Amino acid sequence: MRSWLFVPGDSERKLDKSLASQADVLILDLEDSVAPQNKPLARDMAAGFIADRRGETQALLYVRVNDLATGLTDDDLKAVVASRPDGIMLPKCNSGADVQQLSTRLRVLEAENGLPDGSIRIVPLITETATGVLSGASYRGASARLAGLTWGAEDLSAAIGARSTRDEAGRYTDVFRFARSVTILAASAAGVPAIDTVFVNFRDTEGMRRECLEAERDGFTGKMAIHPDQVAVINEAFTPSAEAVGQAKAVIAAFAQSGNAGVVAIDGQMYDVPHLRRAEGLLARARAAGVA
Ligand code: COA
Ligand code: MG
């Protein structure tokens, strides 16, 4: 899952428009992009969209609910679970225990709605609170529903009282780079994909591309988007190139031919087991993207 496009749940126009995007996942938002007075409307519209229009897109359909401290989460879930979303995005998640709480609620609602137990997945935003950033290790083994981890900088900046998330050169400052790194490590420890956060300057295509390439280099397997124009840039950056796929296949073949030795040589370069794991991971992503 490379591109995760946010769509405000109360916008008929954007919901419509999202169907034409090439996003791998649409995240129907009930949280920050929806004003308090519109929450009930957004719940109904998101549920209706999933129930009525799923056939018009290949994308997975996720719903971002309001966080567990708002008192809104249960009503969000009650409104959307019957339409069977593919997953729930949980904002301001503080630890694996929050994922387990959400999982318990989903379990009850799945049973009440005749859905298979565990069918609705969970992707938490794990760096929107200070506690969340410091709890990265708690996602390992938290729930079989866990489908990935992602992060956010804006809410964290509000939580800690930072005036900006970036320095004069446009680079994230230390706290936010740390949160980003925690996400990569926490996802790896939990055995799920790490998904990079949004790039809010949606007219800056070059800035977006740069951030995608850095994210892909560092271990993220996808990125969230706030505007349909960002989707193609993300899909391109996170789709392994033909050259990378060829290289990965060569590494895997060399190991197979060697009778799975611990180390092989290709064109005067050494490859050992970490290289094999990386090649297998890349090939899995290429297959998911339909290019291998
Ligand atoms: N999903 C689907 N369609 C979208 C969209 C989105 N996230 N963002 C924009 N569009 C549509 C617009 O409705 C517009 O369609 P139209 O021409 O039929 O009216 C078209 O794409 C072009 O949009 P544009 O004029 O370039 O942007 P905008 O000023 O309408 O919207 C934002 C800018 C930022 C308000 C909008 O992109 C948005 O709402 N993004 C999502 C915000 C969000 O969910 N935030 C929470 C997560 S951080
Ligand atoms: Mg937020």
Coordinates of C-alpha atoms and ligand atoms in Angstrom, one line a residue:
M1 CA 0.0 0.0 0.0
R2 CA 1.9 3.0 -1.3
S3 CA -0.5 6.0 -1.3
W4 CA -3.0 6.7 1.5
L5 CA -5.2 9.7 0.5
F6 CA -7.2 11.6 3.2
V7 CA -10.7 12.6 2.1
P8 CA -12.7 14.8 4.5
G9 CA -15.7 12.6 5.4
D10 CA -18.2 15.5 5.1
S11 CA -17.3 16.6 1.6
E12 CA -19.5 15.1 -1.1
R13 CA -17.3 16.7 -3.8
K14 CA -14.0 15.3 -2.4
L15 CA -15.6 11.9 -1.8
D16 CA -16.7 11.8 -5.4
K17 CA -13.3 13.0 -6.6
S18 CA -11.4 10.5 -4.6
L19 CA -12.9 7.7 -6.7
A20 CA -10.9 8.9 -9.7
S21 CA -7.6 9.0 -7.8
Q22 CA -5.1 6.1 -8.1
A23 CA -4.6 6.0 -4.4
D24 CA -4.0 2.5 -2.9
V25 CA -6.0 3.5 0.2
L26 CA -8.7 6.1 0.8
I27 CA -8.8 7.4 4.4
L28 CA -12.3 8.8 5.0
D29 CA -11.7 11.3 7.7
L30 CA -14.0 11.9 10.6
E31 CA -11.3 13.7 12.7
D32 CA -9.3 16.9 12.2
S33 CA -10.6 17.8 8.7
V34 CA -14.2 17.7 10.0
A35 CA -15.7 20.5 12.1
P36 CA -17.4 19.4 15.4
Q37 CA -20.9 20.2 14.2
N38 CA -20.3 18.1 11.1
K39 CA -19.2 14.9 12.8
P40 CA -22.7 13.2 12.7
L41 CA -23.0 14.1 9.0
A42 CA -19.5 12.9 8.2
R43 CA -20.2 9.5 9.9
D44 CA -23.3 8.9 7.8
M45 CA -21.6 10.1 4.6
A46 CA -18.5 7.9 5.1
A47 CA -20.7 4.9 5.9
G48 CA -22.9 5.5 2.9
F49 CA -19.8 5.9 0.7
I50 CA -18.3 2.6 1.7
A51 CA -21.6 0.8 1.4
D52 CA -22.7 2.2 -1.9
R53 CA -19.5 3.0 -3.9
R54 CA -16.9 0.4 -3.0
G55 CA -17.3 -1.1 -6.4
E56 CA -16.2 2.1 -8.1
T57 CA -12.6 1.9 -6.9
Q58 CA -9.8 -0.6 -6.4
A59 CA -8.7 1.3 -3.3
L60 CA -8.9 -0.1 0.2
L61 CA -11.3 2.0 2.3
Y62 CA -10.2 3.1 5.7
V63 CA -11.9 5.5 8.2
R64 CA -10.0 7.8 10.5
V65 CA -12.1 8.0 13.7
N66 CA -11.7 10.5 16.5
D67 CA -9.2 9.6 19.2
L68 CA -10.1 7.5 22.3
A69 CA -10.0 10.6 24.6
T70 CA -12.7 12.5 22.7
G71 CA -15.7 10.4 23.7
L72 CA -16.6 10.3 20.0
T73 CA -14.9 7.1 19.0
D74 CA -17.7 4.7 19.8
D75 CA -20.3 6.6 17.8
D76 CA -17.8 6.8 14.9
L77 CA -17.3 3.1 15.0
K78 CA -21.0 2.3 15.4
A79 CA -21.8 4.4 12.4
V80 CA -19.2 2.9 10.0
V81 CA -18.5 -0.7 11.0
A82 CA -21.7 -2.1 9.4
S83 CA -20.5 -0.9 6.0
R84 CA -17.4 -3.0 6.5
P85 CA -14.4 -0.6 6.1
D86 CA -11.1 -2.4 5.4
G87 CA -9.5 -0.6 8.3
I88 CA -9.6 2.1 11.0
M89 CA -7.0 4.7 11.4
L90 CA -6.6 5.7 15.1
P91 CA -5.2 9.2 15.7
K92 CA -3.3 10.3 18.8
C93 CA -2.6 6.7 19.8
N94 CA -0.6 6.5 23.0
S95 CA 0.5 2.9 22.9
G96 CA -0.2 -0.7 21.9
A97 CA -2.8 -0.7 24.7
D98 CA -4.9 1.9 22.8
V99 CA -4.8 -0.4 19.7
Q100 CA -6.0 -3.3 21.9
Q101 CA -8.9 -1.1 23.2
L102 CA -9.9 -0.3 19.7
S103 CA -9.5 -3.9 18.7
T104 CA -11.9 -5.0 21.5
R105 CA -14.5 -2.5 20.4
L106 CA -14.2 -3.7 16.8
R107 CA -14.6 -7.3 17.9
V108 CA -17.9 -6.6 19.5
L109 CA -19.1 -4.6 16.6
E110 CA -18.0 -7.2 14.1
A111 CA -20.0 -9.8 16.0
E112 CA -23.0 -7.6 16.2
N113 CA -22.9 -6.9 12.4
G114 CA -22.2 -10.5 11.4
L115 CA -18.7 -9.7 10.1
P116 CA -15.7 -12.1 10.5
D117 CA -13.8 -11.6 13.7
G118 CA -10.6 -9.6 13.0
S119 CA -11.6 -8.6 9.5
I120 CA -11.2 -4.8 10.1
R121 CA -7.6 -3.8 10.4
I122 CA -6.0 -1.0 12.4
V123 CA -3.4 1.6 11.5
P124 CA -2.5 4.0 14.4
L125 CA -0.9 7.4 14.2
I126 CA 1.8 6.8 16.9
T127 CA 3.5 10.1 17.3
E128 CA 0.8 12.7 17.8
T129 CA 1.3 12.7 21.6
A130 CA 4.6 12.8 23.6
T131 CA 3.5 9.5 25.3
G132 CA 3.0 8.0 21.9
V133 CA 6.5 8.8 20.7
L134 CA 7.9 7.2 23.8
S135 CA 5.9 4.0 23.4
G136 CA 7.1 2.8 20.1
A137 CA 8.1 -0.6 21.3
S138 CA 4.6 -1.4 22.6
Y139 CA 3.1 -2.1 19.2
R140 CA 5.0 -5.4 18.8
G141 CA 2.5 -8.1 19.3
A142 CA -0.3 -5.6 20.2
S143 CA -2.9 -7.0 17.8
A144 CA -3.2 -9.2 14.7
R145 CA -5.2 -6.4 13.3
L146 CA -2.2 -4.1 13.0
A147 CA -1.7 -3.3 9.3
G148 CA 0.9 -0.6 9.6
L149 CA 2.1 2.4 11.6
T150 CA 2.2 6.0 10.7
W151 CA 3.1 9.3 12.2
G152 CA 2.1 12.9 12.4
A153 CA 4.0 16.1 13.2
E154 CA 1.4 18.8 13.6
D155 CA -0.5 17.4 16.6
L156 CA 2.8 16.6 18.3
S157 CA 4.0 20.2 17.8
A158 CA 0.9 21.4 19.5
A159 CA 1.3 18.9 22.3
I160 CA 4.9 19.8 23.1
G161 CA 4.5 23.6 22.4
A162 CA 6.9 23.7 19.5
R163 CA 6.4 26.8 17.3
S164 CA 7.4 25.0 14.1
T165 CA 8.1 21.4 13.0
R166 CA 10.8 22.5 10.5
D167 CA 13.9 24.7 10.5
E168 CA 14.7 27.5 8.1
A169 CA 16.0 25.1 5.5
G170 CA 12.7 23.1 5.6
R171 CA 14.1 20.1 7.5
Y172 CA 12.2 18.6 10.4
T173 CA 13.8 19.6 13.7
D174 CA 15.2 17.0 16.0
V175 CA 12.0 16.1 17.9
F176 CA 10.1 15.4 14.7
R177 CA 13.0 13.5 13.1
F178 CA 13.1 11.4 16.2
A179 CA 9.3 10.8 15.9
R180 CA 9.8 9.8 12.3
S181 CA 12.6 7.4 13.2
V182 CA 10.6 5.9 16.0
T183 CA 7.9 5.1 13.5
I184 CA 10.3 3.2 11.2
L185 CA 11.8 1.2 14.2
A186 CA 8.4 0.5 15.8
A187 CA 7.0 -0.7 12.5
S188 CA 9.9 -3.0 11.9
A189 CA 9.7 -4.4 15.5
A190 CA 6.0 -5.0 15.0
G191 CA 6.5 -6.6 11.6
V192 CA 4.2 -4.1 9.8
P193 CA 4.8 -1.4 7.1
A194 CA 5.9 2.1 8.1
I195 CA 3.8 4.8 6.3
D196 CA 5.2 8.3 6.1
T197 CA 3.3 11.3 7.2
V198 CA 1.6 14.0 4.9
F199 CA 3.4 16.8 3.1
V200 CA 1.1 19.7 3.6
N201 CA 2.4 22.0 0.9
F202 CA 0.4 20.4 -1.8
R203 CA 1.4 22.7 -4.7
D204 CA 5.1 21.9 -4.1
T205 CA 5.5 18.8 -6.3
E206 CA 9.3 18.9 -6.2
G207 CA 9.3 19.1 -2.4
M208 CA 6.9 16.2 -2.3
R209 CA 9.0 14.1 -4.6
R210 CA 12.1 14.8 -2.5
E211 CA 10.3 13.8 0.7
C212 CA 8.9 10.6 -0.9
L213 CA 12.4 9.6 -2.1
E214 CA 13.9 10.2 1.3
A215 CA 11.1 8.2 3.0
E216 CA 11.6 5.3 0.6
R217 CA 15.3 5.3 1.1
D218 CA 14.8 5.2 4.9
G219 CA 12.4 2.3 5.1
F220 CA 8.9 3.7 4.7
T221 CA 6.8 1.7 2.2
G222 CA 4.2 4.4 1.5
K223 CA 3.1 7.9 2.3
M224 CA -0.1 9.6 3.2
A225 CA -1.5 12.4 0.9
I226 CA -3.9 15.2 1.4
H227 CA -4.5 16.1 -2.2
P228 CA -5.2 13.9 -5.3
D229 CA -2.3 15.5 -7.1
Q230 CA 0.2 14.0 -4.6
V231 CA -0.9 10.4 -5.3
A232 CA 1.0 9.8 -8.6
V233 CA 4.2 11.2 -7.0
I234 CA 3.9 8.8 -4.1
N235 CA 3.0 5.8 -6.3
E236 CA 6.0 6.4 -8.5
A237 CA 8.4 6.9 -5.6
F238 CA 7.3 3.8 -3.8
T239 CA 7.1 1.5 -6.8
P240 CA 10.4 -0.4 -7.1
S241 CA 12.2 0.4 -10.4
A242 CA 12.8 -2.2 -13.0
E243 CA 16.5 -2.0 -12.2
A244 CA 15.9 -2.5 -8.5
V245 CA 13.6 -5.5 -9.2
G246 CA 16.2 -7.0 -11.6
Q247 CA 18.9 -6.6 -8.9
A248 CA 16.7 -8.2 -6.2
K249 CA 16.0 -11.2 -8.5
A250 CA 19.7 -11.6 -9.2
V251 CA 20.5 -11.6 -5.5
I252 CA 17.8 -14.2 -4.7
A253 CA 18.8 -16.3 -7.7
A254 CA 22.5 -16.2 -6.6
F255 CA 21.6 -17.4 -3.1
A256 CA 19.4 -20.2 -4.5
Q257 CA 22.1 -21.4 -6.9
S258 CA 24.7 -21.4 -4.1
G259 CA 22.5 -23.9 -2.2
N260 CA 21.6 -21.0 0.2
A261 CA 25.1 -20.3 1.4
G262 CA 25.5 -17.5 3.9
V263 CA 27.3 -15.3 1.4
V264 CA 27.6 -14.9 -2.4
A265 CA 29.4 -12.7 -4.8
I266 CA 27.8 -10.9 -7.8
D267 CA 30.0 -8.8 -10.1
G268 CA 32.7 -8.4 -7.5
Q269 CA 30.3 -7.4 -4.7
M270 CA 29.6 -9.3 -1.5
Y271 CA 26.0 -10.1 -0.6
D272 CA 25.0 -11.8 2.7
V273 CA 21.8 -12.6 4.5
P274 CA 20.7 -8.9 5.1
H275 CA 21.0 -8.3 1.4
L276 CA 18.8 -11.4 0.7
R277 CA 16.2 -10.1 3.2
R278 CA 16.2 -6.7 1.6
A279 CA 15.9 -8.2 -1.9
E280 CA 12.9 -10.4 -0.7
G281 CA 11.2 -7.3 0.8
L282 CA 11.7 -5.3 -2.3
L283 CA 10.3 -8.0 -4.5
A284 CA 7.3 -8.4 -2.2
R285 CA 6.6 -4.6 -2.6
A286 CA 7.1 -4.8 -6.4
R287 CA 4.6 -7.7 -6.6
A288 CA 2.1 -5.7 -4.5
A289 CA 2.5 -2.8 -6.9
G290 CA 2.1 -5.1 -9.9
V291 CA 5.5 -4.6 -11.4
A292 CA 7.1 -8.1 -10.6
Ligands
COA1 N1 -9.7 14.2 -1.7 C1 -10.5 14.2 -2.8 N2 -10.6 15.3 -3.6 C2 -9.9 16.4 -3.3 C3 -9.0 16.4 -2.2 C4 -8.9 15.2 -1.4 N3 -8.2 15.2 -0.3 N4 -8.4 17.6 -2.1 C5 -8.9 18.3 -3.1 N5 -9.8 17.6 -3.8 C6 -10.5 18.0 -5.1 C7 -11.1 19.3 -4.9 O1 -12.5 19.2 -4.4 C8 -11.1 19.9 -6.3 O2 -12.2 19.3 -7.0 P1 -13.2 20.2 -7.9 O3 -12.3 20.9 -8.9 O4 -14.1 19.2 -8.4 O5 -13.8 21.1 -6.9 C9 -9.9 19.3 -6.9 O6 -9.5 18.2 -6.1 C10 -8.7 20.3 -6.9 O7 -8.6 20.8 -5.6 P2 -7.8 22.1 -5.3 O8 -8.6 23.3 -5.7 O9 -6.4 22.0 -5.8 O10 -7.7 22.2 -3.7 P3 -8.7 22.7 -2.7 O11 -8.4 24.1 -2.4 O12 -10.1 22.4 -3.1 O13 -8.5 21.8 -1.4 C11 -7.5 21.2 0.7 C12 -7.3 21.9 -0.6 C13 -6.1 21.1 1.4 C14 -8.5 21.8 1.5 C15 -7.9 19.7 0.3 O14 -6.9 19.2 -0.5 C16 -8.3 18.8 1.4 O15 -9.4 18.9 2.0 N6 -7.4 17.9 1.7 C17 -7.6 16.9 2.8 C18 -7.4 17.5 4.1 C19 -7.5 16.4 5.2 O16 -8.1 15.4 5.1 N7 -6.7 16.7 6.3 C20 -6.7 15.7 7.4 C21 -5.4 14.9 7.3 S1 -3.9 15.8 7.6
MG2 MG -4.3 15.6 13.5

